[in-house]
PDB file of C-alpha atoms and ligand atoms in Angstrom:
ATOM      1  CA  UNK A 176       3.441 -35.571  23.200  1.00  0.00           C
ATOM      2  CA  UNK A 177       5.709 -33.289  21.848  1.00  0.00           C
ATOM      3  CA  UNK A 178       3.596 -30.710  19.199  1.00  0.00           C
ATOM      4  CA  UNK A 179       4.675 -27.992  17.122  1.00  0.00           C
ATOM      5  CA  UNK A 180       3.876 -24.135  16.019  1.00  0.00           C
ATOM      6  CA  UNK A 181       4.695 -23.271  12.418  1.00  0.00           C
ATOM      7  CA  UNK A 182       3.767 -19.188  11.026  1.00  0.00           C
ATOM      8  CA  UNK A 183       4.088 -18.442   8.249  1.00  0.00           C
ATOM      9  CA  UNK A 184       4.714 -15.301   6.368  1.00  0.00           C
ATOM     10  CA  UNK A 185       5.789 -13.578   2.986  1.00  0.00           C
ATOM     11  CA  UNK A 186       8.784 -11.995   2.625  1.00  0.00           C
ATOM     12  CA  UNK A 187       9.524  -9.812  -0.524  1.00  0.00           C
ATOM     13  CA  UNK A 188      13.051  -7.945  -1.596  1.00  0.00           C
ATOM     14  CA  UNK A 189      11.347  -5.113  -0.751  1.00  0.00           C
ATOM     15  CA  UNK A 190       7.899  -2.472  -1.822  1.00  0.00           C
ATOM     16  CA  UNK A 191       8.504  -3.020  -5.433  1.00  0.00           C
ATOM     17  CA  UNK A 192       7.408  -6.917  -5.076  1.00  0.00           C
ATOM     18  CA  UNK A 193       4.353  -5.968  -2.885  1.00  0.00           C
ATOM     19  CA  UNK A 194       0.695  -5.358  -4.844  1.00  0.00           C
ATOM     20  CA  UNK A 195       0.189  -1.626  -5.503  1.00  0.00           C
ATOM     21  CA  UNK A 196      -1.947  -1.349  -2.341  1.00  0.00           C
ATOM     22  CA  UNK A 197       0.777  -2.637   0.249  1.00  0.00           C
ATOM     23  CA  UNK A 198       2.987  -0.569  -1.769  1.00  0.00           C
ATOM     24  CA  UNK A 199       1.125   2.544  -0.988  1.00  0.00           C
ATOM     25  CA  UNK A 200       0.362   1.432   2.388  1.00  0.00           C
ATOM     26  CA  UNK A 201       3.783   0.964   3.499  1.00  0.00           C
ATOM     27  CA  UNK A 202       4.614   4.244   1.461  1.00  0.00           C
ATOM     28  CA  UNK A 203       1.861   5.985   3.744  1.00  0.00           C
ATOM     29  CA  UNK A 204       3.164   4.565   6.664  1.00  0.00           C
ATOM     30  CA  UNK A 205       6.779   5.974   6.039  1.00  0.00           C
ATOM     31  CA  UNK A 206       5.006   9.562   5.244  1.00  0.00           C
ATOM     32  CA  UNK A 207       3.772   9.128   8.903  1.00  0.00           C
ATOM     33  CA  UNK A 208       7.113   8.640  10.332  1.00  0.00           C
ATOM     34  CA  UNK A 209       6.923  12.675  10.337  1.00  0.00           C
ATOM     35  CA  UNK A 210       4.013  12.642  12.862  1.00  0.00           C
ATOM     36  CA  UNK A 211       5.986  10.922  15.557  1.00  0.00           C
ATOM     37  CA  UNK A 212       6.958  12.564  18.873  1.00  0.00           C
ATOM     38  CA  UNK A 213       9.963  10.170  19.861  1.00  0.00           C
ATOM     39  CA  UNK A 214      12.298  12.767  21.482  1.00  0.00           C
ATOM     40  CA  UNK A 215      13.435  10.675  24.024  1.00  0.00           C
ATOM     41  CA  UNK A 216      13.448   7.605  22.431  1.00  0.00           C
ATOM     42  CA  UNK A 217      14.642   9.239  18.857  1.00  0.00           C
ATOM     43  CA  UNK A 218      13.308   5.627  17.041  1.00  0.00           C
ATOM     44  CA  UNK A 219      10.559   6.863  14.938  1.00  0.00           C
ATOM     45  CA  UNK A 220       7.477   4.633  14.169  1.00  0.00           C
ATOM     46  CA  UNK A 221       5.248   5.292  11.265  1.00  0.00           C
ATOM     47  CA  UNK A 222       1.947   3.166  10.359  1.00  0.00           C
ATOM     48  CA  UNK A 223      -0.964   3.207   8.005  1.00  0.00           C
ATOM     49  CA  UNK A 224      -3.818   1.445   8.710  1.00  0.00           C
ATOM     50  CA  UNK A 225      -6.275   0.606   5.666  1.00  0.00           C
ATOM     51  CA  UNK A 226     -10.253   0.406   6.296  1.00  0.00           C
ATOM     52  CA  UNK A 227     -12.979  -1.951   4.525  1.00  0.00           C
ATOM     53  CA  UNK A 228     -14.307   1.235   3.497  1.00  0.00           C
ATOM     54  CA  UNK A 229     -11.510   1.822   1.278  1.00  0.00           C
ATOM     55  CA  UNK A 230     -10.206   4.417   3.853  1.00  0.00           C
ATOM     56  CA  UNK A 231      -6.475   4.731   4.974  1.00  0.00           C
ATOM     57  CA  UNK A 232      -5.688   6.596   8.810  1.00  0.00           C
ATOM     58  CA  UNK A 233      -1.946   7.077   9.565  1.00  0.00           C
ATOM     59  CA  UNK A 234      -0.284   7.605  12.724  1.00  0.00           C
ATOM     60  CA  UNK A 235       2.915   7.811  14.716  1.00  0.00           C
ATOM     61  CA  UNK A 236       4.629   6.530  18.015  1.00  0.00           C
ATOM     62  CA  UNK A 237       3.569   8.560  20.573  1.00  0.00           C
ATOM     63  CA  UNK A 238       6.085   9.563  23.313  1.00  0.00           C
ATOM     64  CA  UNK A 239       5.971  11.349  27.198  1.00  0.00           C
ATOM     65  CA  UNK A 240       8.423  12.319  29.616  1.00  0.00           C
ATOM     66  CA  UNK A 241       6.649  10.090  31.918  1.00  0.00           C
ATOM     67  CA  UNK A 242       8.255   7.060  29.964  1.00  0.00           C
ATOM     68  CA  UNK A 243       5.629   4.461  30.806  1.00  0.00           C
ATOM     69  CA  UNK A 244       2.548   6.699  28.865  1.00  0.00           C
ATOM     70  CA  UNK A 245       4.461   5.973  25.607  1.00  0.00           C
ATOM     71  CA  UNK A 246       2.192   4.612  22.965  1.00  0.00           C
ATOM     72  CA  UNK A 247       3.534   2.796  20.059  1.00  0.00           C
ATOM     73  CA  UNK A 248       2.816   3.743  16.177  1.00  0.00           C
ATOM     74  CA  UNK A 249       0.296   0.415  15.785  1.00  0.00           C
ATOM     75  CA  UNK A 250      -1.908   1.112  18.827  1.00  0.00           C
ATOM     76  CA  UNK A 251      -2.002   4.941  18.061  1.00  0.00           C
ATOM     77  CA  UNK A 252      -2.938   4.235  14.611  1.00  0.00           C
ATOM     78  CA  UNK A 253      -5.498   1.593  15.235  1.00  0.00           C
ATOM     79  CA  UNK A 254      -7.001   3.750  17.704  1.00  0.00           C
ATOM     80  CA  UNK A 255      -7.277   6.707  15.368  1.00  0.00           C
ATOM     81  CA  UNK A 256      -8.397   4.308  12.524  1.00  0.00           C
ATOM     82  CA  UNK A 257     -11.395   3.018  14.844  1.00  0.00           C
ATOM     83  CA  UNK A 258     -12.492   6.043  16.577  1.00  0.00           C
ATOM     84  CA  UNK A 259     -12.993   7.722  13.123  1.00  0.00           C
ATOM     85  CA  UNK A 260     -14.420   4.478  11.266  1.00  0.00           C
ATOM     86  CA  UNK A 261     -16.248   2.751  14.211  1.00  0.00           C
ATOM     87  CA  UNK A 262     -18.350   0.742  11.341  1.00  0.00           C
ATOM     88  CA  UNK A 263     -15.624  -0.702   9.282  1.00  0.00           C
ATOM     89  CA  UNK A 264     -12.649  -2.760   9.877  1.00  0.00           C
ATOM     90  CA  UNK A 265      -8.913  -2.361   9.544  1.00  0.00           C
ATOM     91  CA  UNK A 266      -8.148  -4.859   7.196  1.00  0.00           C
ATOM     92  CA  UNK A 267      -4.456  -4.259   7.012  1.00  0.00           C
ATOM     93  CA  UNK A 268      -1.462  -2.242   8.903  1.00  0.00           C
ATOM     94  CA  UNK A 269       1.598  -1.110   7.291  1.00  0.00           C
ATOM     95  CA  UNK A 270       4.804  -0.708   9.670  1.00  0.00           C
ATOM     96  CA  UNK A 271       7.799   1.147   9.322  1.00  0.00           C
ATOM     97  CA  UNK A 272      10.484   2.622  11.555  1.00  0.00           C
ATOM     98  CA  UNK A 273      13.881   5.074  11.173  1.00  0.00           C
ATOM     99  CA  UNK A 274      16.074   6.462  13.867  1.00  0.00           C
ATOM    100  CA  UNK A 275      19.419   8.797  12.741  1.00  0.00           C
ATOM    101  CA  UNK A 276      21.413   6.009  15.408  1.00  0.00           C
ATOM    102  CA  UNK A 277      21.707   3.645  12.839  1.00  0.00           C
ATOM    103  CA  UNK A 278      20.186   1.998   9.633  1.00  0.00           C
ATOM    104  CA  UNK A 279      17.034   0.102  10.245  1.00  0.00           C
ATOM    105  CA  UNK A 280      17.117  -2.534   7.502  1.00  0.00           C
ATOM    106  CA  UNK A 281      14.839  -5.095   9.458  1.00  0.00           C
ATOM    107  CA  UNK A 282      10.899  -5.008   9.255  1.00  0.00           C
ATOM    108  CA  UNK A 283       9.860  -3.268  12.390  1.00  0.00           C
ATOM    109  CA  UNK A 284       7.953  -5.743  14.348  1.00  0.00           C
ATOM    110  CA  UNK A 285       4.737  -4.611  16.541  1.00  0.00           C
ATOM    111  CA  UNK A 286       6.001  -5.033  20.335  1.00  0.00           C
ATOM    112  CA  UNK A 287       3.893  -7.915  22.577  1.00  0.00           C
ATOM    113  CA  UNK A 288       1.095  -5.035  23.786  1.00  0.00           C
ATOM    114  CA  UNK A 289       0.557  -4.060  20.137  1.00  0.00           C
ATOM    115  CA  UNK A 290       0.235  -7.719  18.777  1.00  0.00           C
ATOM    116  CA  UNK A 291      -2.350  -8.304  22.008  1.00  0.00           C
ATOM    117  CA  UNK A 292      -4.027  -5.454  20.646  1.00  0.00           C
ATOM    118  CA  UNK A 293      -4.126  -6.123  17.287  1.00  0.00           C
ATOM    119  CA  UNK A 294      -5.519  -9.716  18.285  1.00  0.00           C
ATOM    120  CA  UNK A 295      -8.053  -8.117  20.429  1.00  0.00           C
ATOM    121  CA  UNK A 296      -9.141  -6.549  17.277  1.00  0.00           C
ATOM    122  CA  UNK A 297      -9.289  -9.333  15.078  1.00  0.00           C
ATOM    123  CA  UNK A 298     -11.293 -10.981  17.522  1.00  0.00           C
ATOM    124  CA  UNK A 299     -14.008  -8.238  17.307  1.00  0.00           C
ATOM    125  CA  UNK A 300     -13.961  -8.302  13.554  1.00  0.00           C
ATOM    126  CA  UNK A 301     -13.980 -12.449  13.222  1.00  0.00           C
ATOM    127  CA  UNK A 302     -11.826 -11.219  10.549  1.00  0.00           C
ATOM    128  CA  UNK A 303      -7.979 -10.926   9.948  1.00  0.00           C
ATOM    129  CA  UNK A 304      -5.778  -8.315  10.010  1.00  0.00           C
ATOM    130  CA  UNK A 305      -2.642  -8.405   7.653  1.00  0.00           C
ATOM    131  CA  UNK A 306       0.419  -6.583   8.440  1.00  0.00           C
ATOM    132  CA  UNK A 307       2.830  -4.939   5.937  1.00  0.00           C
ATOM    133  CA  UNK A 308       6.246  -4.202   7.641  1.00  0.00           C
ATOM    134  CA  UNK A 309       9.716  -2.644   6.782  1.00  0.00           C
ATOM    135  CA  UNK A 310      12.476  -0.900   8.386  1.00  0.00           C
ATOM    136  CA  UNK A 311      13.630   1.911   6.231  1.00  0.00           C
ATOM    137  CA  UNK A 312      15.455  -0.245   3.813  1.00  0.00           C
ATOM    138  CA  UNK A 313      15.395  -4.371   3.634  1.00  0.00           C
ATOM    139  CA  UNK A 314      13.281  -7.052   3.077  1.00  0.00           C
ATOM    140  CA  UNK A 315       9.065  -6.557   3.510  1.00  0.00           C
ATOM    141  CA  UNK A 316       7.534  -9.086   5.936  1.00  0.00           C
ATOM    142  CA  UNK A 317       3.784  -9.983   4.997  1.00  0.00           C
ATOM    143  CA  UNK A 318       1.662 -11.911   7.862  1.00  0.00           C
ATOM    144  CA  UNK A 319      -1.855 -12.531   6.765  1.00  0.00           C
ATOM    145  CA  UNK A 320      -3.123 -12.537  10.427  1.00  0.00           C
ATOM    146  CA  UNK A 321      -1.823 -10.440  13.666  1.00  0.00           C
ATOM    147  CA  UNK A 322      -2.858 -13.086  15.447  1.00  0.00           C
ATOM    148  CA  UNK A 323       0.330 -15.385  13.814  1.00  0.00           C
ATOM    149  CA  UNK A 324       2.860 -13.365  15.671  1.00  0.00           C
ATOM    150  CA  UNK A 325       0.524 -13.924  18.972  1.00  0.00           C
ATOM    151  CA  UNK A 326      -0.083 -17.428  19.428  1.00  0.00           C
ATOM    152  CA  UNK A 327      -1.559 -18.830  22.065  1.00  0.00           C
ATOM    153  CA  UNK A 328      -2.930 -15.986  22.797  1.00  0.00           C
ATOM    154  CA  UNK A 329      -5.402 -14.325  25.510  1.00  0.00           C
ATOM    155  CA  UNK A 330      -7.987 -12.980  24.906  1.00  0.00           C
ATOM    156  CA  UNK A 331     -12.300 -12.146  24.814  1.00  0.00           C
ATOM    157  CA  UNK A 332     -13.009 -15.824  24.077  1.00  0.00           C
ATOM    158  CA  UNK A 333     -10.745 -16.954  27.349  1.00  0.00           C
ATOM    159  CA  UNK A 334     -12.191 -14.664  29.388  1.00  0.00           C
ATOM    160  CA  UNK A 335     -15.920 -16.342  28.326  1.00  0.00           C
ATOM    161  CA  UNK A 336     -14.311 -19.722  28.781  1.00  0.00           C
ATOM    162  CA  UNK A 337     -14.158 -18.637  32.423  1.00  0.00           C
TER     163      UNK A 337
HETATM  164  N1  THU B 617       7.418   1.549  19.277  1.00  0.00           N
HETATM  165  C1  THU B 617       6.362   1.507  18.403  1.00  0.00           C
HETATM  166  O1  THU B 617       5.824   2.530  18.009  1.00  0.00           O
HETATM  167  N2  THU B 617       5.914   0.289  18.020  1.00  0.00           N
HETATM  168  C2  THU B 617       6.421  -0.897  18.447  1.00  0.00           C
HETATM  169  O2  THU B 617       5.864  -1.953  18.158  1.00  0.00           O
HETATM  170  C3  THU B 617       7.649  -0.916  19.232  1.00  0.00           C
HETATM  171  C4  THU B 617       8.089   0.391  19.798  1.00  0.00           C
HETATM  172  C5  THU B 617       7.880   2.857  19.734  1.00  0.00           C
HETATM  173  C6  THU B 617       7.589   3.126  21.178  1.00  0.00           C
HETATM  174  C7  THU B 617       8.661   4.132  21.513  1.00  0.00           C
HETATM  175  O3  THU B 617       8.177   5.421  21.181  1.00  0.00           O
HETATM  176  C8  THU B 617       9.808   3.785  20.594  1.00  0.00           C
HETATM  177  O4  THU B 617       9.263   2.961  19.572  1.00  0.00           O
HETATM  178  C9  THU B 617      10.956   3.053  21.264  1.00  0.00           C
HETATM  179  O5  THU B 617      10.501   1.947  21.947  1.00  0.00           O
END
């Protein structure tokens, strides 16, 4: 039988249609674009990450000459975010990204090891975690769980399943 997968998402013109609190978010994130270290990659990453405890942690991609050790702007961030709130919860993560090559008018999208992650997160909080993302200019994409843009996904409970 065939079966389907349907996700679905917000999209707004851009941080004027968001609520004040995405707006900042995303406008935090974009300050944090100034904390990468991309040099060899150039394609900066910003994110701000905003806590049940009314908190908000920023952070940046996260580069090495030994290629492989990069870390991406969502893992760095949720790290920092959890390591200096280990009670609360990252309820949502604002996304941006800007690189002088070109114009990045498309929401920057977490890569596959951020959304498995973020999912590994949500699992630990039973909760959700939205996500706010932009490129530098363009349309705003609002998912109201990580775990949308990771379905199927593995994770703690398969690994109890076992
Ligand atoms: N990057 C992120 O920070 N987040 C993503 O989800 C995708 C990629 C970073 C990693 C690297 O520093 C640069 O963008 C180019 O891949």
């Amino acid at each position: 039988m065939r079966q389907t997968h349907h996700i679905i998402f917000a999209e707004y013109e851009g941080p004027e249609a968001l609520s004040p609190n995405d707006r900042q978010l995303l406008m935090e994130a974009r300050q944090a674009l100034g904390k990468a270290h991309a040099p060899y990659s150039g394609f900066r990453v910003g994110a701000a990450a905003l806590l049940s405890n009314g908190a908000i942690v920023s952070g940046a991609n996260f580069e090495n000459a030994a290629y492989p050790m990069c870390l991406c702007a969502e893992r760095s961030t949720l790290a920092a975010a959890v390591s200096q709130y280990p009670e609360a919860r990252v309820t949502t993560l604002a996304v941006t990204a800007a690189t002088e090559r070109m114009a990045v008018n498309s929401p920057a999208m977490p890569c596959g090891a951020c959304r498995q992650v973020l999912f590994e997160f949500e699992q630990k909080y039973g909760h959700s975690i939205r996500l706010v993302l932009q490129g530098q200019s363009g349309p705003v994409w609002v998912f109201e769980r990580a775990s949308d843009l990771l379905p199927f996904a593995f994770g703690p409970e398969t690994l109890q399943r076992i």
